[in-house]
PDB file of C-alpha atoms in Angstrom:
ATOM      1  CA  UNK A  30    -144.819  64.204 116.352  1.00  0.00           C
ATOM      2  CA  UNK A  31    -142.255  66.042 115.370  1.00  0.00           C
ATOM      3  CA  UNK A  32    -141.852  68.015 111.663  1.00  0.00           C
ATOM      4  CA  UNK A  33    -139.392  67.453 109.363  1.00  0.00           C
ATOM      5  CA  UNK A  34    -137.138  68.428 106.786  1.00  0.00           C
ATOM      6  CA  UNK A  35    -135.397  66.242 104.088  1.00  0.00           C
ATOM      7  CA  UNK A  36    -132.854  67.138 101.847  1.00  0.00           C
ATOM      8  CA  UNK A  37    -131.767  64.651  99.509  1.00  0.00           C
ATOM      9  CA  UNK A  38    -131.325  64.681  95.758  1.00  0.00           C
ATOM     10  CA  UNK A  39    -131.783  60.629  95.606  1.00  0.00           C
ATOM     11  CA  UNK A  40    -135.555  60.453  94.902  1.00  0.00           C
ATOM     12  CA  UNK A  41    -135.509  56.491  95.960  1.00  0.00           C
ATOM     13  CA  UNK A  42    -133.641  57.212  99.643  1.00  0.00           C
ATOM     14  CA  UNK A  43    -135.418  60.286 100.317  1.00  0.00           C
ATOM     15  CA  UNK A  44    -139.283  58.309  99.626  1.00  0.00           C
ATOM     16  CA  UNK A  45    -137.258  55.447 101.767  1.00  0.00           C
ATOM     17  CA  UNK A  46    -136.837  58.081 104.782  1.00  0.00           C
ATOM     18  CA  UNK A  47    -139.991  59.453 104.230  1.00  0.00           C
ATOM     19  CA  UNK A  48    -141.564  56.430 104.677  1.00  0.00           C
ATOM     20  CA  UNK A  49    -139.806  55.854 107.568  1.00  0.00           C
ATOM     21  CA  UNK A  50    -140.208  58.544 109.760  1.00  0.00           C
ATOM     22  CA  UNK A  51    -143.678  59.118 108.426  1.00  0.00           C
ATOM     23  CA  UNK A  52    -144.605  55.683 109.998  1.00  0.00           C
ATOM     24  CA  UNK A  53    -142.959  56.953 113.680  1.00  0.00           C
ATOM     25  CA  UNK A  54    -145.771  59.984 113.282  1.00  0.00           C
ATOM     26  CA  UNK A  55    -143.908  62.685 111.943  1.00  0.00           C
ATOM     27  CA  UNK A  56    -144.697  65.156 109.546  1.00  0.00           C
ATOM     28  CA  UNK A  57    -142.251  64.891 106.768  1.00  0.00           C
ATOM     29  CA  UNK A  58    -141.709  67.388 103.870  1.00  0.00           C
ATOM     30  CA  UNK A  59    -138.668  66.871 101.248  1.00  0.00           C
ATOM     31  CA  UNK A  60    -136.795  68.569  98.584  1.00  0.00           C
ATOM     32  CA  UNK A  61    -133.755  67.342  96.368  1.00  0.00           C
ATOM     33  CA  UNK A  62    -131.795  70.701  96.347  1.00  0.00           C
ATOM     34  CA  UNK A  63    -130.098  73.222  98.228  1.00  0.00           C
ATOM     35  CA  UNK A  64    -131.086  76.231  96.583  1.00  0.00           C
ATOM     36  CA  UNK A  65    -134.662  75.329  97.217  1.00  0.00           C
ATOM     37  CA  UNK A  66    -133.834  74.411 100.796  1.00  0.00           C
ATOM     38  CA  UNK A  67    -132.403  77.887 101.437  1.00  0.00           C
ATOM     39  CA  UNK A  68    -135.511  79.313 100.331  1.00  0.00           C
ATOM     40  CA  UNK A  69    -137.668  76.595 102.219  1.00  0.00           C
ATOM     41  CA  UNK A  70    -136.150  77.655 105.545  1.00  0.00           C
ATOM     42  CA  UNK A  71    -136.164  80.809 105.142  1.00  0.00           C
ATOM     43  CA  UNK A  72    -139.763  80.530 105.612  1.00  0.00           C
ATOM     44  CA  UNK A  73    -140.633  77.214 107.309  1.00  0.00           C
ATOM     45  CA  UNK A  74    -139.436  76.115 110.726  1.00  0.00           C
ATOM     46  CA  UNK A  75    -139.069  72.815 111.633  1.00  0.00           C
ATOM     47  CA  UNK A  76    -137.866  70.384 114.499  1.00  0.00           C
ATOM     48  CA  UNK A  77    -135.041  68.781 112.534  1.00  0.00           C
ATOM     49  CA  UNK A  78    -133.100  68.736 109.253  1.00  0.00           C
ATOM     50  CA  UNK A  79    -131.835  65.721 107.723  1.00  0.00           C
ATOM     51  CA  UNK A  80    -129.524  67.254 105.218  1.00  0.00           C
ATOM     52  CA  UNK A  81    -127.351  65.493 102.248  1.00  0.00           C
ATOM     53  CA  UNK A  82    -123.705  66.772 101.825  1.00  0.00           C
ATOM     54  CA  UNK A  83    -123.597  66.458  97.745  1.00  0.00           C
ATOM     55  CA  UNK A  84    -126.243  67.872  95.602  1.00  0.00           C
ATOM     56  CA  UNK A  85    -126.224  68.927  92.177  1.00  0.00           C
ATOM     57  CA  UNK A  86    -126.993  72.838  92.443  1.00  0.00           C
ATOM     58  CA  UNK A  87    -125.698  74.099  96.248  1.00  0.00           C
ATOM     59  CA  UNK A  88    -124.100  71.423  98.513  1.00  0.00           C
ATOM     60  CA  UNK A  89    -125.044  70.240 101.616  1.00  0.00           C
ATOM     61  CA  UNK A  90    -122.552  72.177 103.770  1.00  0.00           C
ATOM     62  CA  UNK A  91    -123.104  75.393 101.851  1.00  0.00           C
ATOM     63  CA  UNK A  92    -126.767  75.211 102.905  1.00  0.00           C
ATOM     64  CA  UNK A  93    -126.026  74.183 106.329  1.00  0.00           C
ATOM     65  CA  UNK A  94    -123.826  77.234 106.565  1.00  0.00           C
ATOM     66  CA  UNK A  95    -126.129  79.573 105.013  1.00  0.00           C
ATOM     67  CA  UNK A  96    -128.654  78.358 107.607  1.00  0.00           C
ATOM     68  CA  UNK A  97    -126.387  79.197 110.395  1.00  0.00           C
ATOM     69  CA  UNK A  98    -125.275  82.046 109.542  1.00  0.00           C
ATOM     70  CA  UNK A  99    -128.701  83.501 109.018  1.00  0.00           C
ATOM     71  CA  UNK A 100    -129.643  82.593 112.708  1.00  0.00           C
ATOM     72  CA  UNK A 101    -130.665  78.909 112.333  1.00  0.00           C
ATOM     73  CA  UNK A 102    -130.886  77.060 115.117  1.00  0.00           C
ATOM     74  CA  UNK A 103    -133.125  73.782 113.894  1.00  0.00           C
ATOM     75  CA  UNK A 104    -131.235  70.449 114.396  1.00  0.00           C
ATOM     76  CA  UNK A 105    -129.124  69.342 111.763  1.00  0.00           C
ATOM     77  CA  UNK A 106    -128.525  65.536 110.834  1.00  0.00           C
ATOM     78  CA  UNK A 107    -125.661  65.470 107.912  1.00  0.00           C
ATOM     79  CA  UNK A 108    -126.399  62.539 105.653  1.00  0.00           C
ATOM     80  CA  UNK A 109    -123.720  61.586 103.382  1.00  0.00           C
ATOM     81  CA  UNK A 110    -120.742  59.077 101.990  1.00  0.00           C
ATOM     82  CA  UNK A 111    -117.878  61.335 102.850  1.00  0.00           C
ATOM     83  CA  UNK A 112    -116.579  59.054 105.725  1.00  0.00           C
ATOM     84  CA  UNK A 113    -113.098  60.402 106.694  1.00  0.00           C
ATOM     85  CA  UNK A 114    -112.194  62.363 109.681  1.00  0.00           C
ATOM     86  CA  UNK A 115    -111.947  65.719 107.851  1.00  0.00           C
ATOM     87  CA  UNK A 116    -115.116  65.755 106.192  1.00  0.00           C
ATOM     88  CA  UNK A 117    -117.044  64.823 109.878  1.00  0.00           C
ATOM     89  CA  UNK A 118    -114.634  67.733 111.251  1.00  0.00           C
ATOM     90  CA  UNK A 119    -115.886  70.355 108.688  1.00  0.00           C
ATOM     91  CA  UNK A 120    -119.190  69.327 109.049  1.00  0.00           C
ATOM     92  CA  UNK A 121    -119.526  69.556 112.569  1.00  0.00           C
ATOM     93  CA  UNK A 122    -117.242  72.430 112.606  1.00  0.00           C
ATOM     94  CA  UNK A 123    -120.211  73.992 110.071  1.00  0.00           C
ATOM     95  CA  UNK A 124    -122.954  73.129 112.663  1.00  0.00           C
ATOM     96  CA  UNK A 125    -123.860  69.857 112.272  1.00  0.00           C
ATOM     97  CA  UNK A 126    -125.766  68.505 115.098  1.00  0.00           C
ATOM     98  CA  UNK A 127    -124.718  65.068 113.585  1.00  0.00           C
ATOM     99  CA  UNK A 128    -123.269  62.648 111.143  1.00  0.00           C
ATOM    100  CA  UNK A 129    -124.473  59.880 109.360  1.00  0.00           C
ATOM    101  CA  UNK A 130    -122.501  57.833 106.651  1.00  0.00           C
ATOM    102  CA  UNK A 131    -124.452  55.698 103.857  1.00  0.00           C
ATOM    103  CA  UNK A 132    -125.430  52.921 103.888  1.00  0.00           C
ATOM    104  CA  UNK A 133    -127.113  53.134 107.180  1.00  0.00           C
ATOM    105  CA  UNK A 134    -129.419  50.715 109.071  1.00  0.00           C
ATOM    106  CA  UNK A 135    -132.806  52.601 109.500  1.00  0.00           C
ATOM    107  CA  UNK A 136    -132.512  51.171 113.569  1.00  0.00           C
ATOM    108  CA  UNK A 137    -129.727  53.973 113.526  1.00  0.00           C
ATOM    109  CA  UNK A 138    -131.123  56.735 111.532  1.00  0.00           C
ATOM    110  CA  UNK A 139    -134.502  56.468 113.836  1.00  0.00           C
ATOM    111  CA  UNK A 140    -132.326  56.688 116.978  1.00  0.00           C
ATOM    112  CA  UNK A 141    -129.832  59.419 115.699  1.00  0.00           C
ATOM    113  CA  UNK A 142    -133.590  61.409 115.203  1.00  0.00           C
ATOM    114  CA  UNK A 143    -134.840  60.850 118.717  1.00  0.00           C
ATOM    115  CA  UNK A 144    -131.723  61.934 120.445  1.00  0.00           C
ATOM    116  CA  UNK A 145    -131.522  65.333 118.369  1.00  0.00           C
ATOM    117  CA  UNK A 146    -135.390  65.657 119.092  1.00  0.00           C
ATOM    118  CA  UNK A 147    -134.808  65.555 122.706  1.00  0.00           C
ATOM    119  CA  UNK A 148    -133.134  68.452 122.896  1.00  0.00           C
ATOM    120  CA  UNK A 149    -135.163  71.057 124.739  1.00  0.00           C
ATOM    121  CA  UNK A 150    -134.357  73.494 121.434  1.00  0.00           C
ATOM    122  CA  UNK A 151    -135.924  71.189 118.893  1.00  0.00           C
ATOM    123  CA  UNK A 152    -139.250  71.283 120.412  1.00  0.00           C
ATOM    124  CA  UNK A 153    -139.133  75.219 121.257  1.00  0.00           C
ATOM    125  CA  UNK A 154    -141.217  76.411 118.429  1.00  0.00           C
ATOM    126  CA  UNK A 155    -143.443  79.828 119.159  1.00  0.00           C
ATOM    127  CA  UNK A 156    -147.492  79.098 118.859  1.00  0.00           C
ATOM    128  CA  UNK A 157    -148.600  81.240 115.794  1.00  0.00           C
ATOM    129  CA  UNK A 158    -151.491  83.358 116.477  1.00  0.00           C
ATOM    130  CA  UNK A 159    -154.238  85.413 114.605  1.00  0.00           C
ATOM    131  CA  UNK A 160    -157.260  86.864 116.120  1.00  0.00           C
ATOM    132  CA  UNK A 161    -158.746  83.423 118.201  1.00  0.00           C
ATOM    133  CA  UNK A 162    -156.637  81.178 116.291  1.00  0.00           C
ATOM    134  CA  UNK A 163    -153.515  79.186 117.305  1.00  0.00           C
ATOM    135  CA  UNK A 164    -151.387  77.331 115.020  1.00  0.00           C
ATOM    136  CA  UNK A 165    -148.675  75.280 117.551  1.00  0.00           C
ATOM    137  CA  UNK A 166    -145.847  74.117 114.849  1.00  0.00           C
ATOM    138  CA  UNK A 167    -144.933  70.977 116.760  1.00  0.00           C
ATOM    139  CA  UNK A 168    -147.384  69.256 117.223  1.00  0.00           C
ATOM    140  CA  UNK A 169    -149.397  70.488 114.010  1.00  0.00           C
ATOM    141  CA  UNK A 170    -152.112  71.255 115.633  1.00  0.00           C
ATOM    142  CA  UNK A 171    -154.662  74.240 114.907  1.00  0.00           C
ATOM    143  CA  UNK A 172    -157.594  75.802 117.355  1.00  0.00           C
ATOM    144  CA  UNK A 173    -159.970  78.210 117.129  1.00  0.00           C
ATOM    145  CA  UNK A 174    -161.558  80.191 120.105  1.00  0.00           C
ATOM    146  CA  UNK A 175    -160.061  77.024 121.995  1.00  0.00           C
ATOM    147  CA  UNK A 176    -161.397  74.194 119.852  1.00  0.00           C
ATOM    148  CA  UNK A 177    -159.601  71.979 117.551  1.00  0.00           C
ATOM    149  CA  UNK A 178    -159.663  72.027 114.092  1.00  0.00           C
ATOM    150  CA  UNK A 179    -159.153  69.534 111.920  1.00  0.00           C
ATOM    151  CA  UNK A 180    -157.348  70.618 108.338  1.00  0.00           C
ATOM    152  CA  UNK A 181    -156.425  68.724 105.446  1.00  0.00           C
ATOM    153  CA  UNK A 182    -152.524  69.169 105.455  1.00  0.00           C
ATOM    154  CA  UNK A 183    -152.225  70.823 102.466  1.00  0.00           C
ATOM    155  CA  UNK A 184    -154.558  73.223 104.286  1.00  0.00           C
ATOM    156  CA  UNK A 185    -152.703  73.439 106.995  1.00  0.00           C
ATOM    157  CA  UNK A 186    -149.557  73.959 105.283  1.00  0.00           C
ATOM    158  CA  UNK A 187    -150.963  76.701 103.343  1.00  0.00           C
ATOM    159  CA  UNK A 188    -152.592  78.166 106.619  1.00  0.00           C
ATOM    160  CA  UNK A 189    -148.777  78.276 108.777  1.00  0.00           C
ATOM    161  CA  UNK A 190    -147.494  79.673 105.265  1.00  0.00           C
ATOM    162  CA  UNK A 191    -149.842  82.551 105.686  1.00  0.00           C
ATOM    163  CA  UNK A 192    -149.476  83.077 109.373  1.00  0.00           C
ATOM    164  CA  UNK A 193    -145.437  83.234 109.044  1.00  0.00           C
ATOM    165  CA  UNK A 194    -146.449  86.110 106.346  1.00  0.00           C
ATOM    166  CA  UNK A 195    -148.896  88.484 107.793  1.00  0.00           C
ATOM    167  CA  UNK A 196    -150.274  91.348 105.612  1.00  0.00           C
ATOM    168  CA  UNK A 197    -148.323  90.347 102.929  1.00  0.00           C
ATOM    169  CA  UNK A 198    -149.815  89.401  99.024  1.00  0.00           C
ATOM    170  CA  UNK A 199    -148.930  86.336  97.195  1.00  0.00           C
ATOM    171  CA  UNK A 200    -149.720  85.039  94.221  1.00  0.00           C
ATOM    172  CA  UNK A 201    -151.645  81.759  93.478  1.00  0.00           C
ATOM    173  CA  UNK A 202    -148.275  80.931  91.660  1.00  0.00           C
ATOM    174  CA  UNK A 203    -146.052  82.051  94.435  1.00  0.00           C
ATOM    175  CA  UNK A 204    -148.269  80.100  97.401  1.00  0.00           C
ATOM    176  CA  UNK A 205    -147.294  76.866  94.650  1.00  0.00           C
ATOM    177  CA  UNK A 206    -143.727  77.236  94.838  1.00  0.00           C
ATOM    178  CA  UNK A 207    -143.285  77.486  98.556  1.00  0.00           C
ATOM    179  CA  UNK A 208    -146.357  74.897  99.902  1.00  0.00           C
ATOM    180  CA  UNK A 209    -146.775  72.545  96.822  1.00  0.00           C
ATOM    181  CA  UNK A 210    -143.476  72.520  95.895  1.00  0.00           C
ATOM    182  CA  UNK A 211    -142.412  69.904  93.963  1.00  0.00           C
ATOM    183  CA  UNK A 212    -145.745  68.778  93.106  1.00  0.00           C
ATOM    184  CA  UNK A 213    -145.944  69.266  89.450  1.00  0.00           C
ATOM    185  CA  UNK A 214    -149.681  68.037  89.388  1.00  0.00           C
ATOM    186  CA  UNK A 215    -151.064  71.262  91.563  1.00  0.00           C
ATOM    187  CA  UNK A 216    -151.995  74.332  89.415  1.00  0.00           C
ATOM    188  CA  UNK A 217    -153.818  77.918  90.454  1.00  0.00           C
ATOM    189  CA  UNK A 218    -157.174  76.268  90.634  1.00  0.00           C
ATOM    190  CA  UNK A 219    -155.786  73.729  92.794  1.00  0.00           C
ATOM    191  CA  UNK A 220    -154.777  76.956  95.175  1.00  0.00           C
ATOM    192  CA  UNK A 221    -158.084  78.638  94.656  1.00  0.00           C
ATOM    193  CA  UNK A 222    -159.818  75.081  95.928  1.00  0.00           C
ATOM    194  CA  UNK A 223    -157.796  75.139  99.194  1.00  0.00           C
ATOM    195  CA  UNK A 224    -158.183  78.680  99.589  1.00  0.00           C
ATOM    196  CA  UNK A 225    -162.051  78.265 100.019  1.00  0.00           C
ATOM    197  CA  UNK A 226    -161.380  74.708 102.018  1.00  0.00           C
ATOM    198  CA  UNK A 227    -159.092  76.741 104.703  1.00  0.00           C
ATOM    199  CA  UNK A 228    -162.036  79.858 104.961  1.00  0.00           C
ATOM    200  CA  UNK A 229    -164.327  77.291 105.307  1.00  0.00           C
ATOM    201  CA  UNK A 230    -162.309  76.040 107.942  1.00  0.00           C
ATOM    202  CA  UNK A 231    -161.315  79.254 109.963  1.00  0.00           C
ATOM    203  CA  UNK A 232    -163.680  81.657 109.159  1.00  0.00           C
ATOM    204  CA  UNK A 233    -167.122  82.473 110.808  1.00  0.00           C
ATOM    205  CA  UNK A 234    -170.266  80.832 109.513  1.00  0.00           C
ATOM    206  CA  UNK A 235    -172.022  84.236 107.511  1.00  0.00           C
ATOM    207  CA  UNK A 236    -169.154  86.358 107.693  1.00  0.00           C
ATOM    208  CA  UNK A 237    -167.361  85.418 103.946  1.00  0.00           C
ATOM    209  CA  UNK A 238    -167.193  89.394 103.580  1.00  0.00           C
ATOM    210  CA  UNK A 239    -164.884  89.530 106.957  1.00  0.00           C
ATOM    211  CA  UNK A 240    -162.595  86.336 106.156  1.00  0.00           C
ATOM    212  CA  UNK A 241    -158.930  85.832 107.381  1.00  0.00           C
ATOM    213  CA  UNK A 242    -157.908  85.645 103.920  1.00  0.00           C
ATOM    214  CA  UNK A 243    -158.442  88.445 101.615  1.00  0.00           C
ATOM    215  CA  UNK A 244    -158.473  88.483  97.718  1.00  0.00           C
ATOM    216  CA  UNK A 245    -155.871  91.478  96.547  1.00  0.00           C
ATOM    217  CA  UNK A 246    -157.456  92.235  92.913  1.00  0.00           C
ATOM    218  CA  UNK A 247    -154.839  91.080  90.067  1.00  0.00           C
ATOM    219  CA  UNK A 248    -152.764  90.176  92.864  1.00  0.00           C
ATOM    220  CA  UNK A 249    -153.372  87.189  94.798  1.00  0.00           C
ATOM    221  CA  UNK A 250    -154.165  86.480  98.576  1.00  0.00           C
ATOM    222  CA  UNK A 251    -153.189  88.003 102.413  1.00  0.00           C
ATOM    223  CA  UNK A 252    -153.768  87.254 105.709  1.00  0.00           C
ATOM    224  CA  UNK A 253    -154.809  90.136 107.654  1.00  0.00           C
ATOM    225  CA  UNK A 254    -153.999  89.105 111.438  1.00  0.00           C
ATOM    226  CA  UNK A 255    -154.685  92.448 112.782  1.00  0.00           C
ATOM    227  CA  UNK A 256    -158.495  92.029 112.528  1.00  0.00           C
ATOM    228  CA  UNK A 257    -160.437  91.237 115.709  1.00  0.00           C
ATOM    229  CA  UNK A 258    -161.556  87.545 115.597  1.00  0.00           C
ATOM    230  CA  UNK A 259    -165.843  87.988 115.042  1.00  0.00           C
TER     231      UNK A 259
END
Protein backbone atom coordinates (compact mmCIF):
# COMPACT_ATOMS: atom_id res chain seq x y z
CA UNK A 1 0.00 0.00 0.00
CA UNK A 2 1.41 2.82 -0.98
CA UNK A 3 0.32 6.72 0.21
CA UNK A 4 -0.76 9.21 -1.87
CA UNK A 5 -1.10 12.60 -2.89
CA UNK A 6 -3.75 14.21 -5.23
CA UNK A 7 -3.81 17.45 -6.57
CA UNK A 8 -6.63 18.35 -8.58
CA UNK A 9 -9.00 21.28 -8.50
CA UNK A 10 -11.90 19.09 -10.36
CA UNK A 11 -13.79 17.81 -7.27
CA UNK A 12 -15.63 15.00 -9.63
CA UNK A 13 -12.02 13.54 -11.19
CA UNK A 14 -10.18 13.85 -8.09
CA UNK A 15 -13.26 11.58 -5.93
CA UNK A 16 -12.97 9.45 -9.43
CA UNK A 17 -9.07 8.82 -8.66
CA UNK A 18 -9.64 8.51 -5.24
CA UNK A 19 -11.84 5.91 -5.67
CA UNK A 20 -9.65 4.30 -7.77
CA UNK A 21 -6.56 3.93 -6.19
CA UNK A 22 -8.28 3.63 -2.86
CA UNK A 23 -9.77 0.29 -4.19
CA UNK A 24 -5.88 -0.99 -5.26
CA UNK A 25 -5.15 -0.39 -1.21
CA UNK A 26 -3.66 2.82 -1.09
CA UNK A 27 -3.95 5.49 1.20
CA UNK A 28 -5.17 8.47 -0.64
CA UNK A 29 -5.32 12.12 0.63
CA UNK A 30 -6.39 15.13 -1.86
CA UNK A 31 -6.45 18.79 -2.16
CA UNK A 32 -7.70 21.13 -5.09
CA UNK A 33 -4.86 23.77 -4.84
CA UNK A 34 -1.36 24.48 -5.05
CA UNK A 35 -0.86 26.79 -2.38
CA UNK A 36 -2.25 24.25 -0.01
CA UNK A 37 -0.13 21.55 -1.61
CA UNK A 38 3.05 23.53 -0.93
CA UNK A 39 2.16 23.67 2.55
CA UNK A 40 0.93 19.92 2.60
CA UNK A 41 4.40 18.74 1.56
CA UNK A 42 6.17 20.66 3.37
CA UNK A 43 5.07 18.55 6.13
CA UNK A 44 3.76 15.21 4.81
CA UNK A 45 5.78 12.70 2.82
CA UNK A 46 4.37 10.49 0.58
CA UNK A 47 5.15 7.69 -2.08
CA UNK A 48 3.75 9.55 -5.08
CA UNK A 49 2.17 12.79 -6.33
CA UNK A 50 -0.39 12.91 -8.87
CA UNK A 51 -0.30 16.56 -9.64
CA UNK A 52 -2.71 18.78 -12.07
CA UNK A 53 -0.91 21.40 -14.31
CA UNK A 54 -3.84 24.25 -14.11
CA UNK A 55 -5.29 25.34 -10.90
CA UNK A 56 -6.92 28.39 -9.94
CA UNK A 57 -4.46 29.88 -7.16
CA UNK A 58 -0.62 28.35 -7.96
CA UNK A 59 -0.27 26.04 -11.02
CA UNK A 60 0.74 22.75 -11.26
CA UNK A 61 4.32 23.31 -12.48
CA UNK A 62 4.91 26.12 -10.02
CA UNK A 63 4.25 23.61 -7.22
CA UNK A 64 6.16 20.93 -8.79
CA UNK A 65 9.06 23.33 -8.94
CA UNK A 66 8.73 24.63 -5.57
CA UNK A 67 8.83 20.98 -4.46
CA UNK A 68 12.05 20.41 -6.17
CA UNK A 69 13.70 23.01 -5.41
CA UNK A 70 13.11 22.61 -1.72
CA UNK A 71 14.70 19.03 -1.87
CA UNK A 72 11.70 16.93 -3.03
CA UNK A 73 12.31 13.85 -4.19
CA UNK A 74 8.58 12.03 -4.03
CA UNK A 75 7.41 10.78 -7.50
CA UNK A 76 5.63 13.07 -9.55
CA UNK A 77 2.74 12.04 -12.05
CA UNK A 78 1.70 15.42 -14.12
CA UNK A 79 -1.99 15.21 -14.88
CA UNK A 80 -3.23 17.57 -17.36
CA UNK A 81 -4.78 18.62 -21.04
CA UNK A 82 -1.74 20.46 -22.25
CA UNK A 83 -0.82 17.77 -24.91
CA UNK A 84 1.91 19.33 -27.14
CA UNK A 85 5.52 18.59 -27.14
CA UNK A 86 6.54 21.77 -25.27
CA UNK A 87 4.35 21.57 -22.45
CA UNK A 88 5.58 17.54 -21.80
CA UNK A 89 9.23 19.14 -22.32
CA UNK A 90 8.76 21.80 -19.54
CA UNK A 91 7.20 19.51 -17.43
CA UNK A 92 9.62 16.92 -17.43
CA UNK A 93 12.30 19.42 -17.72
CA UNK A 94 10.57 20.73 -14.12
CA UNK A 95 10.83 17.16 -12.63
CA UNK A 96 8.12 15.34 -13.66
CA UNK A 97 8.50 11.73 -13.16
CA UNK A 98 5.61 11.51 -15.76
CA UNK A 99 2.88 12.69 -18.02
CA UNK A 100 -0.54 12.00 -18.36
CA UNK A 101 -3.03 13.79 -20.82
CA UNK A 102 -6.98 13.84 -20.08
CA UNK A 103 -9.10 11.93 -20.82
CA UNK A 104 -7.31 8.89 -19.69
CA UNK A 105 -8.39 5.22 -19.35
CA UNK A 106 -8.04 4.37 -15.56
CA UNK A 107 -6.11 0.80 -17.06
CA UNK A 108 -3.36 3.54 -17.79
CA UNK A 109 -3.40 5.79 -14.88
CA UNK A 110 -3.18 2.46 -12.51
CA UNK A 111 -0.16 1.27 -14.54
CA UNK A 112 1.61 4.74 -14.93
CA UNK A 113 1.27 4.44 -10.67
CA UNK A 114 2.86 1.04 -10.35
CA UNK A 115 5.81 1.75 -12.51
CA UNK A 116 6.68 5.11 -10.55
CA UNK A 117 6.05 3.01 -7.27
CA UNK A 118 8.63 0.60 -8.22
CA UNK A 119 11.22 2.72 -8.01
CA UNK A 120 13.46 1.82 -5.10
CA UNK A 121 13.08 5.85 -4.04
CA UNK A 122 9.32 5.79 -3.74
CA UNK A 123 9.27 3.24 -1.12
CA UNK A 124 12.44 4.72 0.88
CA UNK A 125 10.58 6.45 3.58
CA UNK A 126 12.53 6.69 7.23
CA UNK A 127 10.45 4.71 10.19
CA UNK A 128 9.39 7.55 12.64
CA UNK A 129 10.23 6.85 16.12
CA UNK A 130 9.35 8.04 19.74
CA UNK A 131 10.28 6.33 22.86
CA UNK A 132 8.94 2.36 21.94
CA UNK A 133 6.91 3.53 19.17
CA UNK A 134 7.38 3.17 15.38
CA UNK A 135 5.36 4.82 12.85
CA UNK A 136 6.68 3.14 9.19
CA UNK A 137 5.07 5.77 6.52
CA UNK A 138 4.64 3.17 3.81
CA UNK A 139 2.99 0.83 4.82
CA UNK A 140 0.92 2.90 7.53
CA UNK A 141 1.58 0.90 10.01
CA UNK A 142 2.15 1.82 13.85
CA UNK A 143 3.81 -0.46 16.85
CA UNK A 144 4.41 -0.12 20.17
CA UNK A 145 7.16 -1.97 22.24
CA UNK A 146 6.90 -4.31 19.03
CA UNK A 147 3.15 -4.83 18.80
CA UNK A 148 0.77 -3.50 16.36
CA UNK A 149 -1.56 -0.98 16.83
CA UNK A 150 -4.48 -0.47 15.27
CA UNK A 151 -5.58 3.51 14.80
CA UNK A 152 -8.45 5.04 13.31
CA UNK A 153 -6.81 7.02 10.35
CA UNK A 154 -7.66 10.18 11.36
CA UNK A 155 -5.67 9.06 14.41
CA UNK A 156 -3.06 8.04 12.69
CA UNK A 157 -2.80 10.97 10.58
CA UNK A 158 -2.82 13.17 13.48
CA UNK A 159 -0.21 10.81 15.27
CA UNK A 160 2.64 11.02 11.94
CA UNK A 161 1.61 14.88 12.06
CA UNK A 162 2.96 15.01 15.54
CA UNK A 163 5.92 12.77 15.11
CA UNK A 164 7.19 14.91 11.91
CA UNK A 165 6.88 17.91 14.65
CA UNK A 166 8.57 16.98 17.82
CA UNK A 167 8.47 19.43 20.80
CA UNK A 168 6.67 21.74 18.94
CA UNK A 169 2.90 23.41 20.09
CA UNK A 170 -0.03 23.55 17.86
CA UNK A 171 -3.16 24.68 18.13
CA UNK A 172 -6.45 22.65 17.98
CA UNK A 173 -7.06 25.06 14.95
CA UNK A 174 -3.69 24.63 13.43
CA UNK A 175 -3.71 20.46 13.83
CA UNK A 176 -7.34 21.22 11.54
CA UNK A 177 -5.74 22.88 8.79
CA UNK A 178 -2.91 20.51 8.14
CA UNK A 179 -4.74 16.81 9.08
CA UNK A 180 -8.49 17.63 8.47
CA UNK A 181 -8.00 19.78 5.84
CA UNK A 182 -10.65 20.30 3.73
CA UNK A 183 -13.11 18.84 5.95
CA UNK A 184 -15.34 21.66 6.80
CA UNK A 185 -17.46 19.38 9.20
CA UNK A 186 -14.37 18.85 11.89
CA UNK A 187 -14.15 21.59 14.60
CA UNK A 188 -11.75 21.87 17.98
CA UNK A 189 -13.85 19.38 19.81
CA UNK A 190 -13.56 17.11 17.01
CA UNK A 191 -9.50 17.51 17.70
CA UNK A 192 -9.90 17.27 21.41
CA UNK A 193 -11.95 13.72 20.72
CA UNK A 194 -9.00 12.29 18.72
CA UNK A 195 -6.56 13.67 20.96
CA UNK A 196 -7.87 11.40 23.86
CA UNK A 197 -8.60 8.40 21.11
CA UNK A 198 -4.67 8.54 20.05
CA UNK A 199 -3.48 8.64 24.17
CA UNK A 200 -5.70 6.03 24.60
CA UNK A 201 -4.04 4.37 21.94
CA UNK A 202 -0.24 5.02 22.67
CA UNK A 203 -0.03 5.79 26.05
CA UNK A 204 0.43 3.46 29.15
CA UNK A 205 -2.60 2.13 30.98
CA UNK A 206 -2.35 4.56 34.54
CA UNK A 207 0.14 6.83 33.34
CA UNK A 208 -2.39 9.87 31.76
CA UNK A 209 0.00 12.27 33.88
CA UNK A 210 3.17 10.93 31.67
CA UNK A 211 1.34 10.89 28.10
CA UNK A 212 3.11 11.39 24.66
CA UNK A 213 0.99 14.26 24.11
CA UNK A 214 1.06 17.15 26.37
CA UNK A 215 -1.56 19.99 26.86
CA UNK A 216 0.48 23.56 26.51
CA UNK A 217 -2.03 25.88 28.65
CA UNK A 218 -3.81 28.53 26.18
CA UNK A 219 -1.79 26.96 23.65
CA UNK A 220 -2.63 23.73 22.27
CA UNK A 221 -0.80 20.26 22.10
CA UNK A 222 3.13 18.71 21.70
CA UNK A 223 4.68 15.66 21.39
CA UNK A 224 7.51 15.28 23.62
CA UNK A 225 9.68 12.36 21.95
CA UNK A 226 12.53 12.81 24.22
CA UNK A 227 10.77 11.06 27.16
CA UNK A 228 11.74 7.46 27.95
CA UNK A 229 8.88 5.12 26.84
CA UNK A 230 7.32 3.83 30.68
Amino acid sequence: MAKILIIEDDKDLAEVLRFTLSNKGHSVQSLSGGKDALSMLRVYKYDLIILDWMMPDVSGVDVLKGFRESGGKTPVLMLTAKTTIDDKEKALDLGADDYLTKPFDSRELLARVRALLRRPESMAQTILRAGDLELDPVSCSVSKGGKVLKLRPKVYSMLEFFMRHPNQVFSAEAILERVWMDDASASPDTVRTHIKLLRRAIDAPGKEAESFIENVRNRGYLMRITRAAT
